[in-house]
């Protein structure tokens, strides 16, 4: 089963509105990352938030982390058509001393002009 | 600085064949990770290489293998292809090992279709 799961699976909003995506995970983490993927392309790193941080900003992006609830949210403000993409959260999973980055299933965001 | 380069971008194979995919990381990056992406399973971790050694492996059968060369370039091989191996294979590089779980830089992927 996935370490991280995004919600909703798909989101469609009007240009200029804010978009919020959520990510829940199961085990304790060192940090959580968000990535964006345009259709059929590679992933692009957006932001990393460490387990001792509660909120982080980068341009129009705002990420929160609640380790007690094992959840994170990504807020994109003043959305643009170019924000149309899939968004993934990724968490580090420690398996017997060997870590790997585990991705959720993603939220498919569509910005309508 | 050039990004992560994956070749080939697209390829079509038939069941039973084998395939080799190549990944050139960003200059100076020593860690290369491979992921398989399918609509049903999402992004699945295949393996990570650091300094020519496989450091971590996902839950894939032995038909999936890889290696890393002294210049950090990596290849992955899938033998005896099955229809279910059709996927986008993504390579990602980073400065340090995944144990530092910093930012990953992804290539554009190799889209494999198995007929």
mmCIF file of C-alpha atoms in Angstrom:
data_model
loop_
_atom_site.group_PDB
_atom_site.id
_atom_site.type_symbol
_atom_site.label_atom_id
_atom_site.label_comp_id
_atom_site.label_asym_id
_atom_site.label_seq_id
_atom_site.Cartn_x
_atom_site.Cartn_y
_atom_site.Cartn_z
ATOM 1 C CA UNK A 1 0.000 0.000 0.000
ATOM 2 C CA UNK A 2 1.102 3.570 -0.622
ATOM 3 C CA UNK A 3 2.866 5.527 2.095
ATOM 4 C CA UNK A 4 1.296 8.738 0.855
ATOM 5 C CA UNK A 5 -2.173 9.259 -0.549
ATOM 6 C CA UNK A 6 -3.457 12.454 -2.122
ATOM 7 C CA UNK A 7 -6.953 13.810 -1.932
ATOM 8 C CA UNK A 8 -8.844 14.619 -4.074
ATOM 9 C CA UNK A 9 -7.833 12.417 -6.988
ATOM 10 C CA UNK A 10 -8.969 15.108 -9.413
ATOM 11 C CA UNK A 11 -9.727 18.801 -9.011
ATOM 12 C CA UNK A 12 -11.088 21.237 -11.569
ATOM 13 C CA UNK A 13 -11.271 24.966 -10.828
ATOM 14 C CA UNK A 14 -11.460 28.312 -12.622
ATOM 15 C CA UNK A 15 -8.368 30.343 -13.336
ATOM 16 C CA UNK A 16 -7.668 32.739 -10.494
ATOM 17 C CA UNK A 17 -9.163 30.503 -7.805
ATOM 18 C CA UNK A 18 -7.103 28.769 -5.141
ATOM 19 C CA UNK A 19 -6.427 25.041 -5.312
ATOM 20 C CA UNK A 20 -5.889 22.883 -2.240
ATOM 21 C CA UNK A 21 -4.595 19.328 -2.308
ATOM 22 C CA UNK A 22 -4.088 17.067 0.661
ATOM 23 C CA UNK A 23 -1.699 14.237 1.386
ATOM 24 C CA UNK A 24 -1.914 11.664 4.151
ATOM 25 C CA UNK A 25 0.811 9.219 5.103
ATOM 26 C CA UNK A 26 1.143 6.279 7.433
ATOM 27 C CA UNK A 27 4.522 6.184 9.163
ATOM 28 C CA UNK A 28 6.762 8.816 10.717
ATOM 29 C CA UNK A 29 8.819 10.848 8.282
ATOM 30 C CA UNK A 30 11.913 13.025 8.158
ATOM 31 C CA UNK A 31 10.495 15.267 5.466
ATOM 32 C CA UNK A 32 7.744 15.511 2.890
ATOM 33 C CA UNK A 33 8.069 16.792 -0.654
ATOM 34 C CA UNK A 34 5.653 17.934 -3.329
ATOM 35 C CA UNK A 35 6.268 17.405 -7.035
ATOM 36 C CA UNK A 36 4.428 18.433 -10.187
ATOM 37 C CA UNK A 37 4.138 16.421 -13.373
ATOM 38 C CA UNK A 38 2.865 17.733 -16.669
ATOM 39 C CA UNK A 39 1.179 15.083 -18.785
ATOM 40 C CA UNK A 40 3.611 12.315 -19.701
ATOM 41 C CA UNK A 41 6.668 14.293 -18.623
ATOM 42 C CA UNK A 42 9.119 14.019 -15.755
ATOM 43 C CA UNK A 43 8.409 15.254 -12.258
ATOM 44 C CA UNK A 44 9.524 18.663 -11.076
ATOM 45 C CA UNK A 45 10.316 19.330 -7.438
ATOM 46 C CA UNK A 46 8.190 22.074 -5.885
ATOM 47 C CA UNK A 47 8.915 22.223 -2.193
ATOM 48 C CA UNK A 48 10.322 20.225 0.708
ATOM 49 C CA UNK A 49 9.090 20.573 4.268
ATOM 50 C CA UNK A 50 10.907 18.972 7.180
ATOM 51 C CA UNK A 51 9.163 17.160 9.989
ATOM 52 C CA UNK A 52 9.962 19.955 12.448
ATOM 53 C CA UNK A 53 8.392 22.595 10.194
ATOM 54 C CA UNK A 54 4.694 23.420 10.128
ATOM 55 C CA UNK A 55 4.415 25.709 7.131
ATOM 56 C CA UNK A 56 6.500 26.711 4.152
ATOM 57 C CA UNK A 57 5.984 29.159 1.302
ATOM 58 C CA UNK A 58 7.421 29.360 -2.183
ATOM 59 C CA UNK A 59 5.926 31.954 -4.497
ATOM 60 C CA UNK A 60 2.233 31.078 -4.930
ATOM 61 C CA UNK A 61 2.707 27.780 -3.116
ATOM 62 C CA UNK A 62 1.980 27.194 0.557
ATOM 63 C CA UNK A 63 2.606 23.842 2.187
ATOM 64 C CA UNK A 64 1.546 22.836 5.669
ATOM 65 C CA UNK A 65 2.523 19.769 7.622
ATOM 66 C CA UNK A 66 0.719 18.266 10.594
ATOM 67 C CA UNK A 67 2.780 15.369 11.915
ATOM 68 C CA UNK A 68 0.220 14.557 14.604
ATOM 69 C CA UNK A 69 -2.363 13.892 11.901
ATOM 70 C CA UNK A 70 0.210 12.575 9.447
ATOM 71 C CA UNK A 71 -1.035 14.921 6.774
ATOM 72 C CA UNK A 72 0.114 17.744 4.550
ATOM 73 C CA UNK A 73 -1.620 20.189 2.267
ATOM 74 C CA UNK A 74 -0.490 22.089 -0.802
ATOM 75 C CA UNK A 75 -2.208 25.366 -1.577
ATOM 76 C CA UNK A 76 -1.748 27.055 -4.947
ATOM 77 C CA UNK A 77 -3.059 30.605 -4.865
ATOM 78 C CA UNK A 78 -4.308 32.618 -7.848
ATOM 79 C CA UNK A 79 -4.174 29.592 -10.130
ATOM 80 C CA UNK A 80 -3.141 29.869 -13.772
ATOM 81 C CA UNK A 81 -3.797 27.655 -16.776
ATOM 82 C CA UNK A 82 -0.121 26.645 -16.654
ATOM 83 C CA UNK A 83 -0.717 25.078 -13.224
ATOM 84 C CA UNK A 84 -2.697 22.307 -14.919
ATOM 85 C CA UNK A 85 -0.762 19.160 -13.997
ATOM 86 C CA UNK A 86 -0.674 16.242 -11.591
ATOM 87 C CA UNK A 87 0.680 16.913 -8.123
ATOM 88 C CA UNK A 88 2.354 14.268 -5.985
ATOM 89 C CA UNK A 89 3.450 14.187 -2.410
ATOM 90 C CA UNK A 90 6.493 12.080 -1.556
ATOM 91 C CA UNK A 91 7.621 10.845 1.816
ATOM 92 C CA UNK A 92 10.743 9.073 2.930
ATOM 93 C CA UNK A 93 10.156 5.498 4.000
ATOM 94 C CA UNK A 94 12.791 3.788 6.105
ATOM 95 C CA UNK A 95 12.980 0.072 5.378
ATOM 96 C CA UNK A 96 15.520 -1.653 7.604
ATOM 97 C CA UNK A 97 17.952 1.234 7.380
ATOM 98 C CA UNK A 98 17.545 1.833 3.653
ATOM 99 C CA UNK A 99 15.397 4.800 2.802
ATOM 100 C CA UNK A 100 13.442 5.418 -0.334
ATOM 101 C CA UNK A 101 11.157 8.160 -1.503
ATOM 102 C CA UNK A 102 7.588 6.926 -1.863
ATOM 103 C CA UNK A 103 5.052 8.805 -3.960
ATOM 104 C CA UNK A 104 1.312 8.996 -3.607
ATOM 105 C CA UNK A 105 -1.123 8.438 -6.465
ATOM 106 C CA UNK A 106 -1.359 12.149 -7.180
ATOM 107 C CA UNK A 107 -4.020 14.796 -7.627
ATOM 108 C CA UNK A 108 -4.866 15.746 -11.193
ATOM 109 C CA UNK A 109 -5.471 19.504 -11.242
ATOM 110 C CA UNK A 110 -7.227 21.205 -14.164
ATOM 111 C CA UNK A 111 -7.372 24.986 -14.367
ATOM 112 C CA UNK A 112 -10.145 26.203 -16.656
ATOM 113 C CA UNK A 113 -9.539 29.557 -18.414
ATOM 114 C CA UNK B 1 23.882 22.722 -16.354
ATOM 115 C CA UNK B 2 22.263 19.948 -18.385
ATOM 116 C CA UNK B 3 19.380 18.108 -16.765
ATOM 117 C CA UNK B 4 18.809 14.390 -16.410
ATOM 118 C CA UNK B 5 18.822 12.719 -19.810
ATOM 119 C CA UNK B 6 16.990 9.505 -20.521
ATOM 120 C CA UNK B 7 17.212 7.480 -23.706
ATOM 121 C CA UNK B 8 15.347 6.298 -25.593
ATOM 122 C CA UNK B 9 12.247 8.417 -25.036
ATOM 123 C CA UNK B 10 9.898 5.945 -26.663
ATOM 124 C CA UNK B 11 10.211 2.317 -27.568
ATOM 125 C CA UNK B 12 8.023 -0.591 -28.534
ATOM 126 C CA UNK B 13 8.889 -4.192 -27.748
ATOM 127 C CA UNK B 14 7.121 -7.526 -27.905
ATOM 128 C CA UNK B 15 6.560 -9.989 -25.096
ATOM 129 C CA UNK B 16 9.611 -12.042 -24.234
ATOM 130 C CA UNK B 17 12.109 -9.486 -25.481
ATOM 131 C CA UNK B 18 14.423 -7.532 -23.259
ATOM 132 C CA UNK B 19 15.068 -3.801 -23.053
ATOM 133 C CA UNK B 20 17.827 -1.549 -21.744
ATOM 134 C CA UNK B 21 17.122 2.032 -20.714
ATOM 135 C CA UNK B 22 19.800 4.618 -20.106
ATOM 136 C CA UNK B 23 20.010 7.568 -17.731
ATOM 137 C CA UNK B 24 22.645 10.302 -17.542
ATOM 138 C CA UNK B 25 22.362 12.228 -14.265
ATOM 139 C CA UNK B 26 23.104 15.877 -13.684
ATOM 140 C CA UNK B 27 26.842 16.470 -13.575
ATOM 141 C CA UNK B 28 28.110 15.954 -10.052
ATOM 142 C CA UNK B 29 25.127 13.903 -8.924
ATOM 143 C CA UNK B 30 26.142 10.489 -7.657
ATOM 144 C CA UNK B 31 22.764 8.985 -6.809
ATOM 145 C CA UNK B 32 20.434 7.638 -9.478
ATOM 146 C CA UNK B 33 17.000 6.241 -8.722
ATOM 147 C CA UNK B 34 14.566 4.530 -11.049
ATOM 148 C CA UNK B 35 10.774 4.584 -10.867
ATOM 149 C CA UNK B 36 8.058 2.854 -12.864
ATOM 150 C CA UNK B 37 4.877 4.821 -13.473
ATOM 151 C CA UNK B 38 1.639 3.183 -14.596
ATOM 152 C CA UNK B 39 -1.963 4.437 -14.442
ATOM 153 C CA UNK B 40 -2.940 1.626 -12.087
ATOM 154 C CA UNK B 41 0.000 1.484 -9.683
ATOM 155 C CA UNK B 42 1.253 5.048 -9.853
ATOM 156 C CA UNK B 43 4.926 5.716 -9.176
ATOM 157 C CA UNK B 44 6.717 2.644 -7.898
ATOM 158 C CA UNK B 45 10.320 2.696 -6.679
ATOM 159 C CA UNK B 46 12.558 0.282 -8.563
ATOM 160 C CA UNK B 47 16.071 0.837 -7.204
ATOM 161 C CA UNK B 48 18.703 3.360 -6.236
ATOM 162 C CA UNK B 49 22.359 3.368 -7.173
ATOM 163 C CA UNK B 50 25.106 5.324 -5.478
ATOM 164 C CA UNK B 51 28.795 5.077 -6.306
ATOM 165 C CA UNK B 52 28.182 2.125 -8.617
ATOM 166 C CA UNK B 53 26.440 0.116 -5.904
ATOM 167 C CA UNK B 54 22.771 -0.713 -5.595
ATOM 168 C CA UNK B 55 21.790 0.770 -2.236
ATOM 169 C CA UNK B 56 18.097 0.085 -2.192
ATOM 170 C CA UNK B 57 15.607 -1.998 -4.136
ATOM 171 C CA UNK B 58 11.864 -1.911 -4.537
ATOM 172 C CA UNK B 59 9.470 -4.812 -4.709
ATOM 173 C CA UNK B 60 10.011 -5.894 -8.314
ATOM 174 C CA UNK B 61 10.910 -9.317 -9.737
ATOM 175 C CA UNK B 62 14.458 -10.225 -10.668
ATOM 176 C CA UNK B 63 13.671 -9.505 -14.332
ATOM 177 C CA UNK B 64 14.309 -5.877 -13.423
ATOM 178 C CA UNK B 65 17.958 -5.070 -12.938
ATOM 179 C CA UNK B 66 20.249 -2.128 -13.185
ATOM 180 C CA UNK B 67 23.756 -0.881 -12.852
ATOM 181 C CA UNK B 68 25.696 2.322 -12.463
ATOM 182 C CA UNK B 69 28.961 3.197 -14.101
ATOM 183 C CA UNK B 70 31.932 5.117 -12.717
ATOM 184 C CA UNK B 71 30.690 8.322 -14.401
ATOM 185 C CA UNK B 72 27.374 7.900 -12.522
ATOM 186 C CA UNK B 73 25.432 7.057 -15.683
ATOM 187 C CA UNK B 74 22.954 4.283 -15.056
ATOM 188 C CA UNK B 75 21.164 1.668 -17.065
ATOM 189 C CA UNK B 76 18.207 -0.495 -16.202
ATOM 190 C CA UNK B 77 17.312 -3.714 -17.929
ATOM 191 C CA UNK B 78 14.070 -5.613 -18.096
ATOM 192 C CA UNK B 79 14.258 -9.154 -19.402
ATOM 193 C CA UNK B 80 11.476 -11.418 -20.649
ATOM 194 C CA UNK B 81 9.095 -8.526 -21.098
ATOM 195 C CA UNK B 82 5.462 -8.882 -20.113
ATOM 196 C CA UNK B 83 2.479 -6.800 -21.179
ATOM 197 C CA UNK B 84 2.307 -5.365 -17.657
ATOM 198 C CA UNK B 85 5.768 -3.873 -18.032
ATOM 199 C CA UNK B 86 4.322 -1.203 -20.303
ATOM 200 C CA UNK B 87 4.959 1.993 -18.400
ATOM 201 C CA UNK B 88 6.795 5.268 -18.181
ATOM 202 C CA UNK B 89 10.206 4.606 -16.614
ATOM 203 C CA UNK B 90 11.590 7.615 -14.817
ATOM 204 C CA UNK B 91 15.121 8.197 -13.713
ATOM 205 C CA UNK B 92 15.997 10.725 -11.034
ATOM 206 C CA UNK B 93 19.331 11.954 -9.786
ATOM 207 C CA UNK B 94 20.373 13.675 -6.596
ATOM 208 C CA UNK B 95 23.558 14.925 -4.994
ATOM 209 C CA UNK B 96 23.455 12.507 -2.100
ATOM 210 C CA UNK B 97 21.948 9.173 -1.342
ATOM 211 C CA UNK B 98 18.239 8.817 -0.774
ATOM 212 C CA UNK B 99 18.986 8.444 2.916
ATOM 213 C CA UNK B 100 19.327 12.187 2.857
ATOM 214 C CA UNK B 101 16.018 12.311 0.970
ATOM 215 C CA UNK B 102 16.660 15.648 -0.580
ATOM 216 C CA UNK B 103 15.330 16.940 -3.846
ATOM 217 C CA UNK B 104 15.185 14.565 -6.790
ATOM 218 C CA UNK B 105 15.760 15.784 -10.339
ATOM 219 C CA UNK B 106 13.800 13.753 -12.860
ATOM 220 C CA UNK B 107 14.372 13.041 -16.518
ATOM 221 C CA UNK B 108 11.553 13.104 -19.060
ATOM 222 C CA UNK B 109 11.217 9.336 -18.913
ATOM 223 C CA UNK B 110 11.319 6.415 -21.301
ATOM 224 C CA UNK B 111 7.893 5.250 -22.404
ATOM 225 C CA UNK B 112 7.927 1.513 -23.006
ATOM 226 C CA UNK B 113 5.100 -0.236 -24.787
ATOM 227 C CA UNK B 114 5.051 -4.036 -24.773
ATOM 228 C CA UNK B 115 2.901 -5.696 -27.435
#
